[in-house]
PDB file of C-alpha atoms in Angstrom:
ATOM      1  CA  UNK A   1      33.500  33.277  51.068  1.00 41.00           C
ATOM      2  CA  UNK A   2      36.709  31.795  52.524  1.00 58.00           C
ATOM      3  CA  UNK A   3      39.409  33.860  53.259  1.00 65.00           C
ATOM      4  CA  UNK A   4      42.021  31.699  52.010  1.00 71.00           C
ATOM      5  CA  UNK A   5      41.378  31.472  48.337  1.00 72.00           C
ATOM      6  CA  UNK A   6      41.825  35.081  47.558  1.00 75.00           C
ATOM      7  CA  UNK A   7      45.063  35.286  49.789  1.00 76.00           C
ATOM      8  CA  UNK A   8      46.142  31.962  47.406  1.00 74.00           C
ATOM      9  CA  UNK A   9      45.251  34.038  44.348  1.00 77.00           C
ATOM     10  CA  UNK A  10      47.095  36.713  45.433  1.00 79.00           C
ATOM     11  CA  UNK A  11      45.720  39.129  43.692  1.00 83.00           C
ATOM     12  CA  UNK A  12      45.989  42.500  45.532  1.00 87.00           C
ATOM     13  CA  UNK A  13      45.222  40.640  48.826  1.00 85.00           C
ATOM     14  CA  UNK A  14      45.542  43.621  51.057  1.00 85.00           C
ATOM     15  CA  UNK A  15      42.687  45.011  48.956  1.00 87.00           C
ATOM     16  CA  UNK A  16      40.561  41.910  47.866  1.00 85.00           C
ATOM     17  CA  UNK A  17      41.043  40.397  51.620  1.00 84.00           C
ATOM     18  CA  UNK A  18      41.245  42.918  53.767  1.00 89.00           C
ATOM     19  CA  UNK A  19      40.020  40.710  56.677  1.00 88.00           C
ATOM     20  CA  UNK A  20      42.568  37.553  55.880  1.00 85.00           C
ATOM     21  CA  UNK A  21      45.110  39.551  54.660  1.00 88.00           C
ATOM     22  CA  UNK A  22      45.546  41.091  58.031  1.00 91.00           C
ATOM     23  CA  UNK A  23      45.012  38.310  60.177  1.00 88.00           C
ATOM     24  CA  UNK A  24      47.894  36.362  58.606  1.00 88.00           C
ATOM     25  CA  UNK A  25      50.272  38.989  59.070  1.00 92.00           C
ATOM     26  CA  UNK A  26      49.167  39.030  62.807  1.00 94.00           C
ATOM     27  CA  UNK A  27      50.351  35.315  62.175  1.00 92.00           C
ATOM     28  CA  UNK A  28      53.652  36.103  60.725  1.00 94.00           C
ATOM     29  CA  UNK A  29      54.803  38.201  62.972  1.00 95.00           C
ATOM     30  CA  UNK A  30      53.976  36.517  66.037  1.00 95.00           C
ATOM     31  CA  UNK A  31      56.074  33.158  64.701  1.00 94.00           C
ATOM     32  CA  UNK A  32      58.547  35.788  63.477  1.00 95.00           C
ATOM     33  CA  UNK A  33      58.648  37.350  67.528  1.00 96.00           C
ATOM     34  CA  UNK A  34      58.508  33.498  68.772  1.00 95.00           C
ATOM     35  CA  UNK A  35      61.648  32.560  66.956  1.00 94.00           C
ATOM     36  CA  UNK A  36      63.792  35.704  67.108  1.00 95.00           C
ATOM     37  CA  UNK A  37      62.849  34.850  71.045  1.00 95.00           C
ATOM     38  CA  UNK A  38      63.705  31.549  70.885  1.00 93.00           C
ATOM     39  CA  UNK A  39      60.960  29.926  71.730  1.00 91.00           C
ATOM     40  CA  UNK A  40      61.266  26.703  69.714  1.00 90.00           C
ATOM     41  CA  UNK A  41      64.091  26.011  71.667  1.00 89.00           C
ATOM     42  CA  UNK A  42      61.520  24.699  74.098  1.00 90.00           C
ATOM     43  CA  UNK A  43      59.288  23.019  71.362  1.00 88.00           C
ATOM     44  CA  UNK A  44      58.806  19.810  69.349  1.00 85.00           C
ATOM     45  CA  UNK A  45      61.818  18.361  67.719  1.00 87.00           C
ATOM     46  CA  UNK A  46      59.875  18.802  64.686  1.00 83.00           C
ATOM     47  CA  UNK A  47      59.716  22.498  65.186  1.00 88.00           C
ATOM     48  CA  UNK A  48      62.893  22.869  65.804  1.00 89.00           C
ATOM     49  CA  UNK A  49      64.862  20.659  63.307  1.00 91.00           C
ATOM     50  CA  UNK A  50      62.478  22.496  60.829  1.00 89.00           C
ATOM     51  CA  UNK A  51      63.946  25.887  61.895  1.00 93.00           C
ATOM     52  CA  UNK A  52      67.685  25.010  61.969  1.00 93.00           C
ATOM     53  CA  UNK A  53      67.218  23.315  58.836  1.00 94.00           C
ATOM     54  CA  UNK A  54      65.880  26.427  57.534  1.00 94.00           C
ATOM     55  CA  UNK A  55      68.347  28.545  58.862  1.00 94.00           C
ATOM     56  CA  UNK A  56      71.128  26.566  57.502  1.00 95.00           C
ATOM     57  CA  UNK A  57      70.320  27.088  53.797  1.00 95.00           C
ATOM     58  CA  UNK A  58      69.884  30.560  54.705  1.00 94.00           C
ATOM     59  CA  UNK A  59      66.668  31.327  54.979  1.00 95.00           C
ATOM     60  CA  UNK A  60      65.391  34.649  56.942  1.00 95.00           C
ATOM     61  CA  UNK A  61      63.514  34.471  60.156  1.00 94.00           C
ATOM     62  CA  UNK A  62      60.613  36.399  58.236  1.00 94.00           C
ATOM     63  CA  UNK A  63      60.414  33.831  55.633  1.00 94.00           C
ATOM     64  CA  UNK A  64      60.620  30.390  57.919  1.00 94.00           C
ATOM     65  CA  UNK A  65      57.339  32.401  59.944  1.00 93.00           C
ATOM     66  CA  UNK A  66      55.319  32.538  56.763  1.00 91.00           C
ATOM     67  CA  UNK A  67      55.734  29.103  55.705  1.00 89.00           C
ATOM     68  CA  UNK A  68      54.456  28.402  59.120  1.00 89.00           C
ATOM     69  CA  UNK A  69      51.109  29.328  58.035  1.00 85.00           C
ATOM     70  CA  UNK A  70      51.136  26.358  55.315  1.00 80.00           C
ATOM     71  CA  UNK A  71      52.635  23.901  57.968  1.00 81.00           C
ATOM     72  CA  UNK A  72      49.663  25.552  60.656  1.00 81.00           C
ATOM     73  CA  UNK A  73      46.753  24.998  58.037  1.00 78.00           C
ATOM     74  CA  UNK A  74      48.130  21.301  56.843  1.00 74.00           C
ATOM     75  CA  UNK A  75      48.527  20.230  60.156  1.00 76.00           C
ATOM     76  CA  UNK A  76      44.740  21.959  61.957  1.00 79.00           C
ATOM     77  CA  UNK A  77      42.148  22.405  59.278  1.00 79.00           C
ATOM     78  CA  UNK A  78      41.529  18.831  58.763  1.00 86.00           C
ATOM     79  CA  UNK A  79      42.745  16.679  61.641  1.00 90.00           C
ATOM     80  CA  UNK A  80      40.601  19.296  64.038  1.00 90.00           C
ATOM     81  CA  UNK A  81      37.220  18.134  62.198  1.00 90.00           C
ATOM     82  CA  UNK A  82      38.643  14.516  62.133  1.00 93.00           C
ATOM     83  CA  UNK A  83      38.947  14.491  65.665  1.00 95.00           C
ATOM     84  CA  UNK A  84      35.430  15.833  66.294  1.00 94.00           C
ATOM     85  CA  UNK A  85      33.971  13.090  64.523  1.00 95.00           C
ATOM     86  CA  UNK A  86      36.261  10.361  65.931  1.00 96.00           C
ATOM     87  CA  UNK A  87      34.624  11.637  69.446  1.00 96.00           C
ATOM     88  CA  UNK A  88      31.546  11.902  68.010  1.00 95.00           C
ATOM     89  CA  UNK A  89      31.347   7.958  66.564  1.00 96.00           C
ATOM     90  CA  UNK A  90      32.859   6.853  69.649  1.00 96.00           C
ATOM     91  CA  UNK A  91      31.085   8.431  72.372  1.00 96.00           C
ATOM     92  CA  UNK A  92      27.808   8.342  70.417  1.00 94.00           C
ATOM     93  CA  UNK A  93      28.353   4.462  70.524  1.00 94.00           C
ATOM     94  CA  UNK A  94      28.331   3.075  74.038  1.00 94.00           C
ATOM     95  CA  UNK A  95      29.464  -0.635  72.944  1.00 95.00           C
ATOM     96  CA  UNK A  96      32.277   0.557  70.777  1.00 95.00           C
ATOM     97  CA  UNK A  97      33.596   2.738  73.773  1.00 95.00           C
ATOM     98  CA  UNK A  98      33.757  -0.098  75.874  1.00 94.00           C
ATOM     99  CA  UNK A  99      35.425  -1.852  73.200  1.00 92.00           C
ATOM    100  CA  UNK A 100      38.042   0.910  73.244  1.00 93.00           C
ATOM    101  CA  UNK A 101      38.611   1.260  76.529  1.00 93.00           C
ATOM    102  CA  UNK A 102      39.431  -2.405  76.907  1.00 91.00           C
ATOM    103  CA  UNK A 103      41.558  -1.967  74.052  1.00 89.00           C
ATOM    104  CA  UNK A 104      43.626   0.524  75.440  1.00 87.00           C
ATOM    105  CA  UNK A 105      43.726  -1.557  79.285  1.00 81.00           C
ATOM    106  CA  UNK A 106      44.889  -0.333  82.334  1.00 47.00           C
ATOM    107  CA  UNK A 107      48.358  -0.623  81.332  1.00 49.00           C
ATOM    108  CA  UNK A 108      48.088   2.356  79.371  1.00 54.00           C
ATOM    109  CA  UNK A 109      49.968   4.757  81.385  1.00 53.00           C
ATOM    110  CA  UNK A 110      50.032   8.733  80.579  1.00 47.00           C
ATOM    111  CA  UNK A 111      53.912   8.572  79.022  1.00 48.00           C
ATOM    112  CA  UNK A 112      53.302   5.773  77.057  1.00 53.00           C
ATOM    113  CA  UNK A 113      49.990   7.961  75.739  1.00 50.00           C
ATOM    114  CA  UNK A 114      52.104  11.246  75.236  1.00 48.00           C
ATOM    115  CA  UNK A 115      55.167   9.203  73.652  1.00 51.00           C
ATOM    116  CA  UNK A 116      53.005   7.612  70.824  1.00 52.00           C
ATOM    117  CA  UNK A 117      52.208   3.669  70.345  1.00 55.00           C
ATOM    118  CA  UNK A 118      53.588   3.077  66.956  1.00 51.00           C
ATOM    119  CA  UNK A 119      55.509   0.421  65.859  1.00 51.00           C
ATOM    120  CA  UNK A 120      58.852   0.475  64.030  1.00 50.00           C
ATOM    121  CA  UNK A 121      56.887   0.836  60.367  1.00 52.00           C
ATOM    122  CA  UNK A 122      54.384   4.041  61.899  1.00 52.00           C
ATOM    123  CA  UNK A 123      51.596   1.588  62.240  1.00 60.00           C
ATOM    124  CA  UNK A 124      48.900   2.061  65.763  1.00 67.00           C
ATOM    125  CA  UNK A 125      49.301  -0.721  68.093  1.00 76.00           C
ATOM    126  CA  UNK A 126      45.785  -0.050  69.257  1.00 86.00           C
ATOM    127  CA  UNK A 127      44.406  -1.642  65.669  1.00 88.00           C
ATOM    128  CA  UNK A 128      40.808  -0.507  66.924  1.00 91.00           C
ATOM    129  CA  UNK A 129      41.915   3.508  67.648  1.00 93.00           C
ATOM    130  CA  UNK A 130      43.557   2.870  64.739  1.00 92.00           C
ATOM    131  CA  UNK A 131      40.804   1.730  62.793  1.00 92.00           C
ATOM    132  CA  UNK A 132      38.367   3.926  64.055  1.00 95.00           C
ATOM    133  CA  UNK A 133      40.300   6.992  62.403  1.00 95.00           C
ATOM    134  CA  UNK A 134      41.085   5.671  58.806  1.00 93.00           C
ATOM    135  CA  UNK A 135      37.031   4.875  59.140  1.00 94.00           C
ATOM    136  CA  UNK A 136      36.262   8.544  60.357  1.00 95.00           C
ATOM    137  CA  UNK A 137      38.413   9.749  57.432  1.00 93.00           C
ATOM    138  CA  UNK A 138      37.119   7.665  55.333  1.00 92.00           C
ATOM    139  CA  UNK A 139      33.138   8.438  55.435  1.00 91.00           C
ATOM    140  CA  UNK A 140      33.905  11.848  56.223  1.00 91.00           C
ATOM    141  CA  UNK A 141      36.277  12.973  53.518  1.00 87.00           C
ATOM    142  CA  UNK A 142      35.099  15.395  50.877  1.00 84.00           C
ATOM    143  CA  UNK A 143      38.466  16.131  48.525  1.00 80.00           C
ATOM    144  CA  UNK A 144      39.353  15.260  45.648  1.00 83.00           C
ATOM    145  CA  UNK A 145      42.497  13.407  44.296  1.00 82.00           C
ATOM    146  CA  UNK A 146      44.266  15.343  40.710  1.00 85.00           C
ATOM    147  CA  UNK A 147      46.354  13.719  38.358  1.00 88.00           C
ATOM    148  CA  UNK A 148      47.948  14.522  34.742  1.00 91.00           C
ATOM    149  CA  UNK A 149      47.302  12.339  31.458  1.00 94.00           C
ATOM    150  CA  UNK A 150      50.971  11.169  30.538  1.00 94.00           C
ATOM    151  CA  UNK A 151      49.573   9.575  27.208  1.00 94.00           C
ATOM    152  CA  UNK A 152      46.345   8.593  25.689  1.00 95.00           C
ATOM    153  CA  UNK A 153      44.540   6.114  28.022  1.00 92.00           C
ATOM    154  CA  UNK A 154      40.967   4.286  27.792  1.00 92.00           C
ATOM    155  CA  UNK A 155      39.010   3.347  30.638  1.00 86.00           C
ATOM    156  CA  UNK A 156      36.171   1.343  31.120  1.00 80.00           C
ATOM    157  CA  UNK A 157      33.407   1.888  33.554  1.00 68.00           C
ATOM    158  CA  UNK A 158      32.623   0.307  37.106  1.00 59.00           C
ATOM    159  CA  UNK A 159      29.301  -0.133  36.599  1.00 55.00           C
ATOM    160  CA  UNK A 160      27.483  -2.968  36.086  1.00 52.00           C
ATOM    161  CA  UNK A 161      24.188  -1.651  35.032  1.00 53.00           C
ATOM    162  CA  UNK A 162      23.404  -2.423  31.098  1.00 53.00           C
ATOM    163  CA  UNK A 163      23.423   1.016  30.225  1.00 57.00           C
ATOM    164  CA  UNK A 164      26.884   1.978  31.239  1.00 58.00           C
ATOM    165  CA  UNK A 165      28.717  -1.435  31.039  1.00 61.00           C
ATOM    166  CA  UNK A 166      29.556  -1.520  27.822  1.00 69.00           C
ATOM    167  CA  UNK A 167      31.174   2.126  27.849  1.00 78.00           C
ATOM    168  CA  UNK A 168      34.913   3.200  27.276  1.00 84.00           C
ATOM    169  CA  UNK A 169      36.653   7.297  28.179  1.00 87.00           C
ATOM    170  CA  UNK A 170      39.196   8.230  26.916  1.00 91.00           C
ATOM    171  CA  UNK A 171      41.356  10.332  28.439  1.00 93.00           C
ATOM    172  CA  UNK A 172      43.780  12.615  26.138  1.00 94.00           C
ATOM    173  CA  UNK A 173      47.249  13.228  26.637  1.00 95.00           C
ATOM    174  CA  UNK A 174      47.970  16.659  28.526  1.00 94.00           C
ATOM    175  CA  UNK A 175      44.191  16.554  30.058  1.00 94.00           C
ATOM    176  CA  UNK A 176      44.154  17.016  34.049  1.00 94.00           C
ATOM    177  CA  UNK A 177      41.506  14.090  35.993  1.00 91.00           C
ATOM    178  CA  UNK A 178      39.983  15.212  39.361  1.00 89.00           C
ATOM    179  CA  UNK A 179      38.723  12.060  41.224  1.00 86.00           C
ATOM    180  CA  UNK A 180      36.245  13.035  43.794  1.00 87.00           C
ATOM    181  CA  UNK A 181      37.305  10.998  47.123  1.00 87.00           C
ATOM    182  CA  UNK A 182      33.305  10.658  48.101  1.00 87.00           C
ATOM    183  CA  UNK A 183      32.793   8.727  44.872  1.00 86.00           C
ATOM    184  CA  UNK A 184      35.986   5.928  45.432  1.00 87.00           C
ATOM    185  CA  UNK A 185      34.707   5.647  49.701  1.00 90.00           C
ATOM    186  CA  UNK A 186      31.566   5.527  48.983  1.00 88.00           C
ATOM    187  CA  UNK A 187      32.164   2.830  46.164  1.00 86.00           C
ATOM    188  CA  UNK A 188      30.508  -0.544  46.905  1.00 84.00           C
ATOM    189  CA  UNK A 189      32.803  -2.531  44.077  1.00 80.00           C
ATOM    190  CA  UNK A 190      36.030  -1.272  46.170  1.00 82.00           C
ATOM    191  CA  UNK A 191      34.341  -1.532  49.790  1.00 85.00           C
ATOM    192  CA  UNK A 192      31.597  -3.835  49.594  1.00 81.00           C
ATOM    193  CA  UNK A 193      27.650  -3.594  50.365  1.00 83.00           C
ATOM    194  CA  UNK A 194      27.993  -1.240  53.314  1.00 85.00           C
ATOM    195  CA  UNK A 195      30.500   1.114  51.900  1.00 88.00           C
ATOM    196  CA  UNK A 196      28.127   4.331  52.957  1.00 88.00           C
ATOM    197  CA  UNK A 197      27.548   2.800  56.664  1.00 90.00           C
ATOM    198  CA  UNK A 198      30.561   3.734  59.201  1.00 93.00           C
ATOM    199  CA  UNK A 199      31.987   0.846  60.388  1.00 92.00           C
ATOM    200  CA  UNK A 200      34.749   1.247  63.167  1.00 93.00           C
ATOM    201  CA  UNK A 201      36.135  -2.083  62.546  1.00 90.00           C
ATOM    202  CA  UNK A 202      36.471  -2.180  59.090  1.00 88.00           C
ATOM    203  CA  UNK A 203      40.363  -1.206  58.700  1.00 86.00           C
ATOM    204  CA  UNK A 204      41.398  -3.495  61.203  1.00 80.00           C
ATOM    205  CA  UNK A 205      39.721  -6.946  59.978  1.00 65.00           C
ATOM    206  CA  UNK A 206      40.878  -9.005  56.947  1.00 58.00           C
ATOM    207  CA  UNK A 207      37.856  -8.980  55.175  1.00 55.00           C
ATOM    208  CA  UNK A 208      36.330  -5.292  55.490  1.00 53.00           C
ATOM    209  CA  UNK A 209      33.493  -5.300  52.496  1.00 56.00           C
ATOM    210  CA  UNK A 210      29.837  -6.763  52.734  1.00 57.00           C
ATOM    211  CA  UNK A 211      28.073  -8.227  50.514  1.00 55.00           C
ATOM    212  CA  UNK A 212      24.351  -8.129  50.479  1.00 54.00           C
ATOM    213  CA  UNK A 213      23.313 -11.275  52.168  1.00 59.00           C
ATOM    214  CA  UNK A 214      25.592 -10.020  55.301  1.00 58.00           C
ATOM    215  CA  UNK A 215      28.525 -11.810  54.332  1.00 60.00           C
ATOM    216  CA  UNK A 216      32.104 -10.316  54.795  1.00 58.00           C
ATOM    217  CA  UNK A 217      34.068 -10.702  51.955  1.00 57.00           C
ATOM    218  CA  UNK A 218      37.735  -9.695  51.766  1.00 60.00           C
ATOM    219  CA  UNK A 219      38.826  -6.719  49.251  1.00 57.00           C
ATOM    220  CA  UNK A 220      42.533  -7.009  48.798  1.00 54.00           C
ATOM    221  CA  UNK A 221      42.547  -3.514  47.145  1.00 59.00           C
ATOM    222  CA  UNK A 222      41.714  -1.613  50.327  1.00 65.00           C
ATOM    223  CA  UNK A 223      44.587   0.326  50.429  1.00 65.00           C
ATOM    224  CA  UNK A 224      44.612   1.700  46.789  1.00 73.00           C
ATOM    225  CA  UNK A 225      40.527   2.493  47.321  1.00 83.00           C
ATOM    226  CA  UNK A 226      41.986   4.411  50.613  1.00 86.00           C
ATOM    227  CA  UNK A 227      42.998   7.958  48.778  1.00 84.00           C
ATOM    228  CA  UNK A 228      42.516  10.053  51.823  1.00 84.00           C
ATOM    229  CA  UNK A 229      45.967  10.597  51.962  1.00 85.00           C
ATOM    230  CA  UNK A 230      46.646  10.544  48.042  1.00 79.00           C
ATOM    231  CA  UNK A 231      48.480   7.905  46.710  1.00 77.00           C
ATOM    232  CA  UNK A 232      52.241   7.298  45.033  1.00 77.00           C
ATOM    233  CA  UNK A 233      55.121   9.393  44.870  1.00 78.00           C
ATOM    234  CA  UNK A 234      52.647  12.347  46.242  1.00 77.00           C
ATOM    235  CA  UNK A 235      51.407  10.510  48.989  1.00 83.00           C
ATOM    236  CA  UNK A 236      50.908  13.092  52.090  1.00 81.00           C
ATOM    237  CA  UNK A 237      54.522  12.262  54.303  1.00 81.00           C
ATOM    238  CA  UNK A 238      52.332  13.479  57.614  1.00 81.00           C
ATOM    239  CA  UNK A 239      49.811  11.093  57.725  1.00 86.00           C
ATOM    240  CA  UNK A 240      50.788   9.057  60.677  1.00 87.00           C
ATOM    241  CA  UNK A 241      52.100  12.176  62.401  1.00 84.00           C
ATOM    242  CA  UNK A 242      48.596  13.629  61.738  1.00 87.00           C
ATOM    243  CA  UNK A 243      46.766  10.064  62.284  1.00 90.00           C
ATOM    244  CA  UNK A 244      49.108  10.073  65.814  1.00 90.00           C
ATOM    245  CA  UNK A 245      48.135  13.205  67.102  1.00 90.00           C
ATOM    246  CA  UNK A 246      44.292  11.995  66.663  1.00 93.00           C
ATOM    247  CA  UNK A 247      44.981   8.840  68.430  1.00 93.00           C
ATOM    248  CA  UNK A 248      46.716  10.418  71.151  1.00 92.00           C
ATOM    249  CA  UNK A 249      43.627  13.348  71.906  1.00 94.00           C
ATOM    250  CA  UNK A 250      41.200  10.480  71.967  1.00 95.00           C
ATOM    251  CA  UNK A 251      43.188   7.925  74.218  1.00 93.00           C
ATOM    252  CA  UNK A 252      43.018  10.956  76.757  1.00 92.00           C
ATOM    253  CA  UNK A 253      39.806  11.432  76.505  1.00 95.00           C
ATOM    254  CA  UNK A 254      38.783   7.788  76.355  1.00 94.00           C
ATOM    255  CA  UNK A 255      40.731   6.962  79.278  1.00 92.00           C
ATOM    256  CA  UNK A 256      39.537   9.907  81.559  1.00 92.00           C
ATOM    257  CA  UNK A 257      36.668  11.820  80.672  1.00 94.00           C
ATOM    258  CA  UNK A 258      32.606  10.685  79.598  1.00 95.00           C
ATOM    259  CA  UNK A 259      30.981  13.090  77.090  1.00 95.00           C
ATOM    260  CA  UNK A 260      26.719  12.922  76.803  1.00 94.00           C
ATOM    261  CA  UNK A 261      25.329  14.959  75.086  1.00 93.00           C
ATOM    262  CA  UNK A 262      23.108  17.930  77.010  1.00 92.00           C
ATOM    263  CA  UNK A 263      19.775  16.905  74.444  1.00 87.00           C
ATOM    264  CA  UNK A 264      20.291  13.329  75.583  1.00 80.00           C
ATOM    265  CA  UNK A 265      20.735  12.023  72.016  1.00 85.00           C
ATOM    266  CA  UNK A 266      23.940  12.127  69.946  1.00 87.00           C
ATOM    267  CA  UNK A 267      22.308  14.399  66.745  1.00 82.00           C
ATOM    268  CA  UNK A 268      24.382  16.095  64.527  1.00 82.00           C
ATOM    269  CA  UNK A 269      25.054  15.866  60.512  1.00 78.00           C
ATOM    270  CA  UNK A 270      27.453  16.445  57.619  1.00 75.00           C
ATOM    271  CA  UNK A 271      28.014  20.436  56.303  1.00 72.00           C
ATOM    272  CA  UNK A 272      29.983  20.943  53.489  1.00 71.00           C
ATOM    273  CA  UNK A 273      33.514  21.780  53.512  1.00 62.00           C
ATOM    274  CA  UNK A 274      33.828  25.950  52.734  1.00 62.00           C
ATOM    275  CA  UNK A 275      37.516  26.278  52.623  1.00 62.00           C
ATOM    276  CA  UNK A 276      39.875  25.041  49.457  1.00 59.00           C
ATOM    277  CA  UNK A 277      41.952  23.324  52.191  1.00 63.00           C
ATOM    278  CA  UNK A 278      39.420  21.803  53.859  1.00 70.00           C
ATOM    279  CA  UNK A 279      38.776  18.067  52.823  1.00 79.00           C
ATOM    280  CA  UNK A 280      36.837  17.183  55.722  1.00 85.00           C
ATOM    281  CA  UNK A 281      33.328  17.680  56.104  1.00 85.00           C
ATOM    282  CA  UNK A 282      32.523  20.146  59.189  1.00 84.00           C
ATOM    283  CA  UNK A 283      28.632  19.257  61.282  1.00 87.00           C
ATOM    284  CA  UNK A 284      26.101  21.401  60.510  1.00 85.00           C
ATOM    285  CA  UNK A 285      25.792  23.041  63.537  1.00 84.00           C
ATOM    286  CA  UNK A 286      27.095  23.041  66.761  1.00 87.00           C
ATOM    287  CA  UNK A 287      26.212  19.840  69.834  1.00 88.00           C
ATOM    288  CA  UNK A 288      25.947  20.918  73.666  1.00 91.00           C
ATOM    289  CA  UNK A 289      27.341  18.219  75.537  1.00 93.00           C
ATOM    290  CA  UNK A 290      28.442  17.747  79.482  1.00 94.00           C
ATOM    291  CA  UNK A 291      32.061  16.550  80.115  1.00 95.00           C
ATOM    292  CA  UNK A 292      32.701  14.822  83.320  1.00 95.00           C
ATOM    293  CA  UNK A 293      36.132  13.388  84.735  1.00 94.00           C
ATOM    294  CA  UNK A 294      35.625   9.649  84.322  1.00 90.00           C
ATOM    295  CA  UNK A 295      35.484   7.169  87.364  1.00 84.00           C
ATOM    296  CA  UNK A 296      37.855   4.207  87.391  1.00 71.00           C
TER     297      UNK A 296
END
């Protein structure tokens, strides 16, 4: 079982958790020790406008290192497995890594790379890279999106089979809805007739569905059906800070290193996620692979 839950229950933690209980105060107190030391002096701006912020309304050293732990877990559990499968669709693909690397050109210099290529309104300017990682998310993405019943609402279904078409829910005032992301990705009405095939290019072309005969066909409600990130006035505020830091791990790696795998062939598949945080799906098991400095 995950650690995490019971510490989020908190339900005699030091006695139902034993094992995650003590790690996280191992946590604590080393950002406790790294800011009594001043140590984010040196860091991010984010880091450290967080702190003095914190500091300003009063709050205790102790208690700005134990809301570190929510920032650390936002910020690793899922962008981690996003960037192993980002490397894994790109290296895995020979044509779309050439595709990349012209993409990102010689011009792209290491400072430009560690600064961030973002425009004025947080969007890549590498539409590709870009795409590539909303796909990634996208196919890979296992949570679910929750939302409260303000007043009595009816819905009709989706489907267009006869036994279903016909059929109205209703959902009751004061009743919570969990919407499974899978089922909305995966959704050929909202994505087209390839919805469950990765395609790196779909975010960055104007029509990004298919329909059956092979024809693109152009789904003006892309970015509602794209709930990765939630949606509204709870959308997640980090997502091109956490999209950014993707991008910028696989421009390095693009730009300088090759990855094969050691078996020869790129094989690997979906786990399921075991942590309440964790919205993206981990692999199964583990790939060898041999990583060699690239040759220009």
């Amino acid at each position: 079982m995950s650690s995490l839950l019971p510490l989020l229950l908190n339900i005699f933690p030091s006695l139902t958790n034993p094992q995650g209980y003590a790690a996280r105060s191992r946590l604590v107190n080393a950002f406790a020790e790294y800011y009594r030391s001043n140590g984010h002096a040196q860091a991010s701006r984010l880091i450290h406008d967080r702190f003095t912020l914190a500091r300003e309304n009063g709050i205790s050293i102790e208690d700005i290192a134990a809301l570190e732990i929510a920032i650390l877990s936002a910020a690793l559990s899922n962008s981690i497995r996003t960037t192993f499968w980002v490397i894994y669709h790109v290296y895995s693909s020979p044509n779309l890594l050439q595709d990349l690397r012209q993409e990102l050109g010689a011009q792209t210099k290491r400072e430009e790379i560690a600064q961030g290529e973002r425009d004025e309104k947080g969007e890549s300017r590498n539409p590709i890279l870009a795409s590539i990682v909303k796909e990634t998310i996208r196919a890979h993405t296992t949570g679910a999106t929750t939302r409260y019943v303000a007043r009595d609402t009816a819905l009709s279904a989706l489907s267009s089979s006869s036994t279903n078409k016909n059929r109205e829910y209703l959902l009751k005032r004061g009743s919570l809805v969990v919407i499974p992301m899978e089922s909305i990705h995966a959704n050929t009405s909202l994505w087209g007739h390839d919805a469950e095939r990765f395609d790196p290019h779909r975010f960055c072309k104007d029509t990004n569905g298919l329909k059956e005969d092979g024809t693109r066909v152009r789904l003006t409600n892309r970015a509602t059906a794209f709930r990765a990130f939630g949606s509204g006035a709870n959308i997640c505020p980090g997502r091109f800070l956490a999209a950014g830091g993707i991008e910028r791990v696989i421009e390095m790696l693009v730009r300088d290193w090759e990855i094969k795998p050691v078996k020869e062939r790129w094989e690997i598949g979906r786990g399921w996620a075991d942590d309440v945080s964790d919205t993206v799906r981990p692999p199964d098991g583990d790939i060898e692979v041999w990583i060699t400095r690239r040759r220009h």
